[in-house]
Amino acid sequence: MTTTATIKVTAAKTRISPDLFGIFFEDLNYAADGGLYAELIQNRSFEYQATEQPTWNSLSFWEFTERGGAKGMWAVSDSSPVHPNNPHCVQVRSSKTGDGVGLMNPGFDGIPVKSGETYDVSFFARQNYMNQAWAADSGLEGRPMPVVVRLESLDGTVLAEAPLQIAGREWSRFAATLVPNRTDPKARFVLLLKANGMIALDEISLFPRSTFRDRRNGLRSDLAQTVADLKPRFIRFPGGCLAHGDGVSNFYRWKDTIGPIEQRKGQRNIWGYHQSVGLGYYEYFQYCEDIGAKPLPVVPAGVSCQNSDHTPGLGQQCVPIADMPAYIQDLLDLVEWANGPVTSKWGAKRAEAGHPLPFGLEYLGVGNEDHITSGFQERFKMIFDAFKAQHPEITVIGTVGPNHSGSDYDAGWAFGRKLGVPIVDEHYYVAPDWFWDNLNFYDRYKRGTGEVYLGEYAAHDAGRRSTLRAALAEAAYMTALERNGDVVRLASYAPLLARRGHTQWTPDLIYFDNTTICLTPSYFVQKLFGQNAGDEYLQTSIETETSKVLAASTVRDSKSGDTIVKRVSRNDAPVRTTIDFSTLGIKAGPATCTVLAGDPNADNSFGKAPTIVPTTTTLSLEPKYELDLSPHSLTVIRVAPNP
Ligand code: AHR
């Protein structure tokens, strides 16, 4: 049975944050390597280690192959590496040529290749004879080594092949292009020596030519576009717990992630795998620029993650006070790298990488849901003071622990207020009911004493599934974030991406494998809010007994002049509401109406046709418009200003 509700909207406006809805990216669930980063080779630098996963070593995900009676051997080497940050390489020796001796790599659960598309192979190699006299006697010295690089199906069918000649005792970069003659979602990469001799190899890379915006060392275009479609106003990176890491030695250090890829310093990811940092700070900033989002890097506050269980009992570790000046200098250098002129030391490095213009860094997160210990406070203050003195133009974002209440939250807020931290980062993952019960959470916040970045939130439904019920709780809460957009400056759902079969955390916004992308109901909610954000809030109130099941907001985008009405219902039956557009100065006319509705238990999970997808229609508005909200729905109406 349809119930009715009165929702009043007045023309009274509040200015709200134009940056409100953004995204949280963390290299968790193989979100970077094997995810957004388009590299197709796994363990390209031979740097996987047993400290990342007990069964891993430098040769993990590589296989030695002897074709057609060929004989040879392979071994890891750490003598004369391509770069000290990339200390291991592989040596391959052929002693009987046959059809070739070499290496195979399966990528991340297979290498998806498409017929007719171009793939770029590159690697570093040098001729490598351990016994010079033998090489000279056998006539190998000075003769280049012929190799072939291939894409193959698992049954050995060659999909594409290119020959190369490796010459010289010094490391050089070699490159080839491969164009497969067939599509194969699960191919492998092969490199074969075609003559007797020995070479060393490192940084063996394979990229699709077509990346997002055709960037070199770029991003997987379908995933990057899916994220861009959220229209995020900012991107937080590189985490999460990954940012402050498993101990001080595991901090994510931005300087290790820029420059030529063979010179970057990969390391163990706090989530239990390897991070190549091929997707590093340059690529993050470039992606932000490409999609019109502000960069929001998060750096450790001089302390490590306190709740990592990867090194049991480690707890929060602190950078020694004596080392803090150097640590702080690294953070200040980030501003010069991002915003400084090309004539500055760090600005020059940005320019060298291909971006002479400044990236326009405005926000910097310092710390990630840290325990508010004295060690944290001392270090945070040192960093905060340094930024205030040297880069007052950067808005530093503090942190108030991993919950919406409790000792870290209280201590974090008190500390932030004392220091005058302009924005603090709140995190909470809670049940859908919590969101519905706390729609007034920020209505209660005092204005003028610090703003909020709700940096991580998600509704965790039973079984931590991405249900419509969870998505609607998030949508309801987002209407409250809009209403409080004068004190909540930024907000981002977390986490963003998860690779099927390699997930350390659920629920996530977007699931994917090599060829499929699965969009959760929460994704559609984020997208509808991102694409229909405003910078003015029009006072909206629900006058009904069913208020515990309804949420509403009305915003205006001052650029387009469009008015956007959002209504959320978790009622089991339809709810009839009336919108009085005449009070907003809007006359009759067309409007678009998008509805996301369905079974609250549905979750669009992998392998099934998604059932929760938005549908858009055109409405013929009348000044007093009767809108029936579907059971369990989010409705978004967008009206252009009167002509
Ligand atoms: O979003 C997943 C994790 O949740 C983040 O890394 C951490 O900050 C939080 O505990």
XYZ file of C-alpha atoms and ligand atoms in Angstrom:
653
model
C 0.000 0.000 0.000
C 1.324 3.420 -0.969
C 2.051 5.774 1.917
C 2.472 9.504 1.619
C 5.154 11.837 2.862
C 5.575 15.578 2.759
C 9.005 16.822 1.758
C 9.425 20.588 1.907
C 12.091 22.396 -0.050
C 12.692 26.105 0.377
C 14.730 28.429 -1.740
C 16.983 29.188 1.273
C 20.507 28.293 0.199
C 23.703 27.278 1.947
C 27.000 27.152 0.107
C 28.413 23.662 0.254
C 31.767 22.200 -0.659
C 32.307 21.950 -4.421
C 34.795 19.119 -3.707
C 32.413 17.006 -1.626
C 32.398 13.633 -3.387
C 35.661 12.015 -4.395
C 37.261 8.592 -4.329
C 39.598 6.625 -2.107
C 42.175 4.585 -3.989
C 44.322 2.090 -2.147
C 46.547 -0.609 -3.576
C 44.529 -3.249 -1.775
C 42.835 -6.248 -3.458
C 45.336 -5.927 -6.368
C 43.871 -2.531 -7.188
C 47.149 -1.243 -8.680
C 49.367 -4.078 -10.002
C 46.988 -6.491 -11.680
C 44.315 -3.787 -11.552
C 44.240 -0.154 -12.611
C 47.893 -0.221 -13.713
C 47.899 -1.631 -17.243
C 51.133 -3.672 -16.929
C 50.394 -7.230 -18.088
C 53.525 -9.010 -16.779
C 53.541 -10.150 -13.185
C 56.827 -9.771 -11.256
C 58.418 -7.908 -14.150
C 61.421 -6.809 -12.044
C 62.131 -10.182 -10.390
C 61.599 -8.538 -6.997
C 58.902 -10.761 -5.497
C 60.051 -12.066 -2.116
C 59.182 -14.627 0.539
C 58.502 -11.753 2.962
C 55.518 -10.887 0.769
C 54.145 -14.417 0.508
C 56.019 -17.428 1.938
C 56.064 -19.301 -1.382
C 57.302 -16.341 -3.415
C 60.793 -15.580 -4.667
C 62.442 -13.576 -7.455
C 61.318 -16.087 -10.064
C 57.694 -16.380 -8.992
C 55.244 -16.230 -11.890
C 58.067 -16.970 -14.312
C 58.600 -20.399 -15.818
C 61.691 -21.697 -17.554
C 61.070 -23.284 -20.943
C 63.223 -25.456 -23.242
C 61.598 -25.812 -26.634
C 62.174 -28.517 -29.282
C 65.151 -30.234 -27.637
C 66.775 -27.004 -26.455
C 68.848 -27.095 -23.282
C 69.808 -24.361 -20.904
C 69.492 -22.954 -17.408
C 68.279 -19.875 -15.557
C 69.233 -18.237 -12.281
C 68.552 -15.116 -10.263
C 71.404 -12.691 -9.999
C 72.027 -9.641 -7.867
C 75.363 -8.631 -9.340
C 75.458 -5.405 -11.389
C 71.718 -4.684 -11.317
C 69.986 -2.266 -13.668
C 69.587 0.034 -10.665
C 70.259 -0.414 -6.933
C 66.515 0.078 -6.251
C 65.845 -2.935 -8.457
C 68.488 -5.365 -7.211
C 67.524 -8.676 -8.853
C 67.643 -9.782 -12.453
C 67.547 -13.134 -14.194
C 70.287 -14.800 -16.216
C 69.307 -17.182 -18.985
C 71.752 -19.465 -20.718
C 71.255 -21.559 -23.809
C 73.626 -24.471 -24.366
C 71.618 -26.299 -27.045
C 69.494 -24.113 -29.248
C 66.630 -26.375 -30.396
C 63.552 -24.152 -30.752
C 64.716 -21.818 -28.034
C 65.419 -21.561 -24.322
C 63.713 -18.906 -22.285
C 61.046 -17.608 -19.952
C 57.283 -17.587 -19.801
C 55.016 -15.319 -17.752
C 51.256 -15.804 -17.236
C 50.560 -12.236 -16.154
C 47.863 -11.835 -13.550
C 45.719 -14.967 -14.002
C 46.515 -14.915 -17.722
C 47.251 -12.130 -20.184
C 44.132 -10.900 -21.997
C 44.983 -9.978 -25.600
C 42.779 -8.779 -28.437
C 43.190 -9.573 -32.093
C 44.638 -6.675 -34.092
C 45.546 -4.540 -31.064
C 49.115 -3.431 -30.421
C 51.086 -4.517 -27.350
C 54.396 -2.923 -26.400
C 57.128 -5.174 -25.046
C 60.184 -3.676 -23.398
C 62.970 -5.051 -21.251
C 66.506 -4.411 -20.128
C 69.148 -6.891 -21.234
C 72.861 -7.363 -21.531
C 75.079 -10.133 -22.767
C 76.497 -11.877 -19.828
C 79.337 -14.382 -20.085
C 80.562 -15.479 -16.716
C 83.614 -16.974 -18.373
C 85.086 -14.418 -20.752
C 87.806 -16.715 -22.063
C 85.259 -19.386 -22.900
C 83.079 -16.824 -24.659
C 86.024 -15.610 -26.720
C 87.198 -19.171 -27.567
C 83.765 -20.325 -28.593
C 83.323 -17.295 -30.833
C 80.323 -15.986 -28.873
C 82.046 -12.822 -27.716
C 80.910 -9.834 -29.773
C 78.141 -11.757 -31.490
C 74.633 -10.463 -30.661
C 72.139 -12.853 -29.132
C 69.035 -13.354 -31.267
C 65.849 -13.579 -29.185
C 62.156 -13.669 -29.930
C 59.350 -12.246 -27.823
C 55.940 -13.796 -28.219
C 52.378 -13.873 -27.118
C 51.161 -17.450 -27.023
C 48.004 -19.302 -26.151
C 48.415 -21.866 -23.392
C 48.504 -24.675 -26.004
C 51.585 -23.027 -27.567
C 49.833 -21.409 -30.527
C 51.789 -18.306 -31.419
C 49.548 -15.214 -31.459
C 52.281 -12.673 -32.201
C 56.066 -12.728 -32.402
C 58.925 -10.251 -32.864
C 62.689 -10.849 -33.219
C 65.342 -8.793 -31.426
C 69.128 -8.833 -31.201
C 70.715 -8.363 -27.778
C 74.156 -6.841 -28.078
C 76.519 -5.366 -25.524
C 77.761 -5.999 -22.035
C 75.992 -2.961 -20.538
C 72.330 -2.819 -19.715
C 70.252 -1.447 -22.598
C 66.539 -1.163 -23.119
C 65.038 -3.223 -25.927
C 61.539 -2.809 -27.306
C 59.216 -4.500 -29.764
C 55.558 -4.428 -30.680
C 53.263 -7.420 -30.890
C 49.925 -7.535 -32.689
C 48.064 -10.772 -31.940
C 46.252 -12.469 -34.803
C 43.621 -13.846 -32.403
C 41.868 -12.787 -29.244
C 42.810 -14.822 -26.185
C 41.624 -13.857 -22.695
C 44.307 -16.023 -21.079
C 47.491 -15.851 -23.139
C 51.086 -15.896 -21.880
C 54.248 -13.970 -22.660
C 57.353 -15.857 -23.875
C 60.927 -14.728 -24.466
C 63.288 -17.229 -26.137
C 67.026 -17.224 -26.823
C 67.635 -18.488 -30.331
C 71.392 -19.151 -30.146
C 73.789 -20.483 -27.593
C 75.054 -17.988 -25.051
C 73.897 -16.130 -21.999
C 72.025 -12.912 -21.323
C 70.749 -11.103 -18.248
C 67.232 -9.685 -18.283
C 65.253 -7.328 -16.091
C 62.128 -5.149 -16.058
C 60.339 -7.230 -18.667
C 57.197 -5.290 -19.435
C 54.161 -5.710 -21.661
C 51.565 -2.967 -22.048
C 48.549 -2.593 -24.268
C 49.260 0.392 -26.557
C 45.796 1.595 -25.797
C 45.777 2.814 -22.208
C 43.533 5.406 -20.579
C 44.128 8.659 -22.507
C 46.967 6.781 -24.259
C 49.414 7.516 -21.472
C 52.778 5.774 -21.466
C 53.144 3.510 -18.423
C 49.419 4.096 -18.194
C 46.194 2.726 -16.805
C 43.820 0.015 -17.934
C 41.353 2.006 -19.985
C 38.099 0.223 -19.111
C 38.751 0.384 -15.359
C 40.089 3.931 -15.464
C 37.001 5.022 -17.408
C 34.686 3.245 -14.960
C 36.311 5.176 -12.134
C 36.249 8.432 -14.123
C 32.504 7.959 -14.661
C 32.050 8.515 -10.926
C 33.074 12.116 -11.649
C 35.137 12.318 -8.473
C 36.152 15.821 -7.392
C 39.304 14.421 -5.782
C 41.303 11.208 -5.572
C 42.861 10.125 -2.307
C 45.891 7.863 -2.745
C 47.804 5.620 -2.089
C 45.718 4.452 0.923
C 44.678 3.624 3.695
C 46.910 1.423 5.767
C 49.232 1.053 2.795
C 50.241 4.703 3.156
C 51.688 4.393 6.659
C 52.663 0.758 6.185
C 53.791 -2.165 8.259
C 56.475 -0.439 10.305
C 58.483 2.673 9.490
C 60.589 0.800 6.930
C 57.382 -0.021 5.054
C 56.122 3.593 4.714
C 54.931 4.420 1.220
C 57.640 6.926 0.247
C 56.613 9.037 -2.702
C 60.181 9.614 -3.884
C 60.613 5.869 -4.455
C 57.675 5.907 -6.867
C 58.707 8.492 -9.465
C 61.191 8.442 -12.336
C 61.943 5.649 -14.814
C 60.177 2.455 -13.793
C 63.387 0.411 -13.583
C 64.641 2.875 -10.957
C 61.587 2.765 -8.717
C 61.701 0.916 -5.429
C 58.959 -1.667 -5.180
C 58.218 -3.143 -1.795
C 56.012 -5.428 0.231
C 52.450 -4.234 0.338
C 50.901 -4.223 3.826
C 48.077 -6.280 2.321
C 50.414 -9.215 1.645
C 51.685 -8.885 -1.890
C 54.201 -6.944 -3.935
C 53.711 -3.355 -5.057
C 55.819 -2.472 -8.078
C 54.978 1.256 -7.725
C 54.788 1.369 -11.522
C 51.589 3.202 -10.679
C 53.398 5.837 -8.640
C 52.946 9.467 -7.722
C 53.434 10.758 -11.262
C 50.745 8.414 -12.601
C 48.357 9.222 -9.743
C 48.701 12.960 -10.334
C 48.368 12.518 -14.105
C 45.213 10.462 -13.673
C 43.752 13.134 -11.369
C 44.422 15.756 -13.998
C 43.033 13.570 -16.785
C 39.705 13.156 -15.033
C 39.440 16.612 -13.470
C 39.897 15.416 -9.878
C 42.066 17.145 -7.281
C 44.976 15.052 -6.020
C 44.789 14.186 -2.340
C 47.948 12.284 -1.399
C 48.114 10.839 2.105
C 51.531 10.566 3.748
C 52.468 8.948 7.042
C 52.464 11.288 10.046
C 55.897 9.960 11.022
C 54.263 6.847 12.499
C 53.351 3.478 10.999
C 50.063 1.596 10.965
C 49.221 0.433 14.477
C 46.835 -2.345 13.604
C 48.707 -4.322 11.011
C 48.719 -8.013 11.777
C 51.276 -8.782 9.090
C 54.085 -8.372 11.577
C 52.325 -9.431 14.777
C 52.841 -7.188 17.739
C 54.595 -4.517 15.723
C 52.093 -1.824 16.616
C 52.673 1.826 15.913
C 56.329 2.594 15.153
C 57.670 6.134 15.143
C 60.335 7.790 13.014
C 63.130 8.701 15.476
C 62.848 12.384 16.352
C 66.379 12.943 15.071
C 65.265 11.710 11.645
C 62.134 13.840 11.503
C 63.727 16.907 9.839
C 64.817 14.757 6.889
C 61.437 13.049 6.810
C 59.636 16.404 6.842
C 61.891 17.680 4.079
C 60.729 14.743 1.934
C 57.141 15.892 2.466
C 57.929 19.524 1.683
C 59.714 18.356 -1.463
C 56.448 16.794 -2.572
C 54.931 20.264 -2.836
C 57.874 21.442 -4.910
C 57.596 18.350 -7.105
C 53.859 18.870 -7.629
C 53.659 22.652 -7.832
C 57.180 24.057 -8.171
C 58.651 25.684 -11.267
C 60.682 23.595 -13.702
C 63.734 25.479 -12.496
C 63.373 23.999 -8.995
C 65.085 20.714 -8.130
C 61.878 18.721 -7.738
C 59.843 20.645 -10.284
C 62.523 19.719 -12.808
C 61.934 16.037 -12.092
C 58.223 16.457 -12.784
C 59.048 18.232 -16.033
C 61.553 15.524 -16.993
C 58.805 12.952 -16.543
C 56.657 14.883 -19.030
C 54.704 17.454 -17.017
C 56.317 20.893 -16.991
C 53.148 22.609 -15.762
C 52.351 22.369 -12.050
C 49.860 19.732 -10.973
C 48.117 22.142 -8.585
C 48.321 20.252 -5.295
C 45.945 21.781 -2.709
C 45.308 19.045 -0.155
C 47.687 16.815 1.779
C 46.511 14.091 4.149
C 48.923 13.530 7.034
C 48.332 10.241 8.810
C 45.752 7.538 8.379
C 43.431 6.642 11.253
C 46.482 6.562 13.573
C 46.322 5.929 17.284
C 46.478 9.390 18.806
C 49.509 8.598 20.953
C 52.041 11.121 22.223
C 54.449 9.782 19.573
C 51.894 10.581 16.875
C 51.071 14.001 18.287
C 54.679 15.090 18.540
C 55.429 14.106 14.945
C 52.192 15.380 13.465
C 52.775 18.778 15.078
C 56.295 18.969 13.627
C 54.920 18.270 10.149
C 51.947 20.601 10.570
C 54.128 23.465 11.799
C 56.559 23.007 8.921
C 53.736 23.186 6.379
C 52.186 26.190 8.084
C 55.493 27.997 7.896
C 56.630 26.949 4.439
C 53.500 25.997 2.529
C 50.495 27.749 4.046
C 48.755 27.364 0.677
C 48.462 23.584 1.256
C 45.469 22.420 3.281
C 46.751 19.768 5.671
C 44.229 17.113 6.647
C 44.655 15.482 10.052
C 43.301 12.164 11.274
C 40.988 11.085 14.099
C 41.263 7.293 14.279
C 39.331 4.427 12.739
C 35.895 5.044 14.222
C 33.035 7.510 14.475
C 33.487 7.702 18.237
C 35.812 6.475 20.957
C 39.161 7.509 22.348
C 41.079 8.136 19.099
C 38.146 10.058 17.653
C 37.859 12.234 20.784
C 41.598 12.711 21.225
C 42.089 13.297 17.502
C 39.443 16.009 17.356
C 40.702 17.694 20.561
C 44.271 17.621 19.243
C 43.217 18.880 15.809
C 41.242 21.757 17.302
C 44.106 22.713 19.588
C 46.496 22.874 16.642
C 43.995 24.514 14.312
C 44.070 21.692 11.773
C 41.607 22.854 9.101
C 40.194 19.412 8.183
C 40.373 15.998 9.830
C 39.869 12.572 8.278
C 37.144 10.385 9.799
C 36.659 6.692 8.997
C 33.827 4.343 9.737
C 32.564 1.067 8.342
C 29.231 0.315 9.978
C 25.931 -1.511 9.448
C 23.304 0.026 7.133
C 21.080 0.795 10.124
C 23.806 2.928 11.695
C 23.691 5.269 8.700
C 19.905 5.538 8.834
C 19.996 6.097 12.594
C 22.657 8.805 12.302
C 21.465 10.950 9.446
C 21.844 13.914 11.810
C 25.471 13.031 12.732
C 26.951 16.173 11.179
C 23.947 18.403 11.898
C 25.288 18.312 15.452
C 28.844 19.397 14.510
C 29.884 22.847 15.653
C 30.748 25.076 12.728
C 34.022 27.003 12.571
C 36.091 24.558 14.616
C 37.469 22.313 11.905
C 35.958 20.652 8.858
C 35.566 16.976 8.037
C 36.988 14.715 5.404
C 34.957 11.518 5.662
C 37.825 9.636 4.062
C 36.604 6.064 4.403
C 33.070 4.864 4.839
C 30.854 2.049 3.629
C 27.772 0.280 4.894
C 28.676 -3.281 5.851
C 25.640 -5.455 5.408
C 25.384 -9.066 6.609
C 28.096 -11.195 5.012
C 29.825 -7.963 3.952
C 28.045 -8.178 0.619
C 27.554 -5.134 -1.606
C 23.767 -5.188 -1.351
C 21.269 -2.589 -2.480
C 20.341 -2.255 1.208
C 23.912 -1.119 1.952
C 23.976 1.166 -1.085
C 20.748 2.892 -0.078
C 22.028 3.430 3.459
C 25.062 5.116 1.887
C 22.785 7.151 -0.400
C 20.665 8.290 2.546
C 23.823 9.295 4.395
C 25.119 11.138 1.340
C 22.005 13.309 1.322
C 22.964 14.210 4.901
C 26.536 14.893 3.769
C 25.158 17.295 1.178
C 23.009 18.999 3.807
C 26.145 19.345 5.920
C 28.389 20.242 3.026
C 29.306 23.442 4.869
C 31.231 21.397 7.473
C 31.942 18.183 5.539
C 34.398 19.292 2.859
C 35.236 15.902 1.352
C 33.926 12.334 1.446
C 35.001 9.077 -0.190
C 33.585 5.544 -0.118
C 36.211 2.866 0.597
C 37.705 0.729 -0.762
C 37.369 1.361 -4.477
C 38.639 -1.679 -6.393
C 38.929 -5.427 -5.907
C 40.346 -8.038 -8.224
C 38.286 -11.201 -8.265
C 40.084 -13.991 -6.415
C 42.628 -11.612 -4.821
C 40.535 -9.728 -2.341
C 41.718 -8.913 1.163
C 38.771 -6.650 2.017
C 35.070 -6.653 1.204
C 32.801 -4.996 0.303
C 34.380 -2.888 -2.423
C 32.898 -0.491 -4.929
C 34.056 -2.142 -8.162
C 35.014 -5.780 -8.732
C 36.928 -6.848 -11.798
C 38.932 -9.563 -13.471
C 40.996 -9.282 -16.649
C 38.023 -8.841 -18.941
C 34.953 -8.104 -16.823
C 33.953 -5.267 -14.536
C 31.230 -5.806 -11.991
C 29.482 -2.676 -10.739
C 27.938 -2.875 -7.299
C 24.767 -1.029 -6.258
C 27.062 1.229 -4.187
C 28.941 2.118 -7.383
C 25.745 3.402 -8.968
C 24.954 5.430 -5.849
C 28.399 7.046 -5.890
C 28.063 7.714 -9.602
C 24.638 9.310 -9.264
C 25.871 11.595 -6.499
C 29.138 12.380 -8.304
C 27.384 13.210 -11.555
C 24.694 15.186 -9.791
C 26.642 17.157 -7.253
C 25.874 20.771 -6.420
C 27.579 23.603 -4.635
C 24.460 25.078 -3.035
C 22.136 23.264 -0.704
C 18.415 24.100 -0.719
C 16.813 23.512 2.662
C 14.893 20.236 2.489
C 12.840 18.705 5.285
C 10.797 15.548 5.545
C 7.594 15.972 7.482
C 6.250 12.519 7.972
C 6.090 9.708 10.437
C 8.020 7.538 8.018
C 11.114 9.717 8.364
C 13.239 6.757 9.511
C 12.826 5.224 6.085
C 13.216 8.316 3.917
C 16.087 10.667 3.228
C 16.145 13.682 0.940
C 18.355 16.452 -0.314
C 18.099 19.212 -2.899
C 21.159 20.885 -4.353
C 21.884 23.359 -7.082
C 24.874 23.433 -9.353
C 25.668 27.119 -9.702
C 27.551 26.620 -12.975
C 24.709 25.029 -14.919
C 21.948 26.405 -12.722
C 20.466 22.897 -12.573
C 18.499 21.877 -9.507
C 18.965 18.292 -8.353
C 16.498 16.491 -6.154
C 17.558 13.246 -4.441
C 15.164 11.025 -2.563
C 15.976 7.730 -0.849
C 13.430 5.263 0.439
C 13.930 1.987 2.248
C 10.202 1.515 2.634
C 8.812 -1.855 1.505
C 5.926 -0.083 -0.268
C 5.883 2.930 -2.606
C 5.877 6.372 -0.985
C 3.970 9.247 -2.618
C 5.745 12.579 -2.236
C 5.038 15.997 -3.677
C 7.759 18.360 -4.811
C 6.761 21.994 -4.986
C 9.021 23.284 -7.706
C 7.237 26.637 -7.760
C 8.889 27.581 -4.419
C 12.218 27.105 -6.192
C 11.244 29.320 -9.063
C 11.045 26.379 -11.462
C 8.173 26.291 -13.931
C 6.722 23.314 -15.769
C 9.067 21.574 -18.177
C 11.156 18.506 -18.825
C 13.516 16.930 -16.317
C 15.516 13.729 -16.186
C 14.664 11.194 -13.545
C 17.012 8.339 -12.653
C 15.924 5.539 -10.354
C 18.010 2.811 -8.732
C 15.676 0.299 -7.140
C 15.094 -3.387 -6.534
C 15.503 -6.218 -4.076
C 17.450 -4.887 -1.066
C 19.335 -8.197 -0.872
C 20.526 -8.090 -4.491
C 24.232 -7.458 -4.948
C 25.071 -7.589 -8.699
C 27.697 -10.219 -7.891
C 30.139 -11.587 -10.470
C 28.920 -14.087 -13.017
C 25.254 -13.026 -12.927
C 23.470 -10.386 -14.978
C 23.276 -7.316 -12.699
C 19.760 -6.639 -11.447
C 20.438 -3.319 -9.728
C 21.094 -0.805 -12.486
C 19.762 2.723 -12.789
C 17.087 3.591 -15.335
C 16.622 7.099 -16.675
C 13.448 8.622 -18.083
C 12.318 12.122 -18.992
C 9.631 13.654 -16.811
C 7.213 16.384 -17.674
C 7.384 18.489 -14.548
C 4.500 20.443 -13.186
C 5.092 23.074 -10.515
C 3.628 20.709 -7.920
C 4.962 17.362 -8.954
C 3.765 14.111 -7.451
C 6.624 11.678 -7.259
C 6.104 8.063 -6.252
C 9.256 6.665 -4.704
C 9.681 2.975 -5.511
C 10.267 0.588 -2.616
C 13.989 0.451 -1.779
C 15.083 3.156 -4.155
C 17.218 6.171 -4.865
C 15.559 8.710 -7.161
C 17.500 11.589 -8.698
C 15.677 14.321 -10.630
C 17.692 16.919 -12.504
C 15.971 20.061 -13.712
C 17.563 22.707 -15.880
C 16.840 26.357 -15.017
C 13.900 28.055 -16.687
C 14.805 29.194 -20.168
O 39.798 0.607 3.307
C 40.475 -0.469 3.843
C 41.246 -0.124 5.096
O 40.374 0.276 6.105
C 42.191 1.033 4.986
O 43.417 0.670 4.485
C 42.327 1.496 6.392
O 42.628 2.874 6.467
C 41.023 1.128 7.029
O 41.204 0.452 8.195
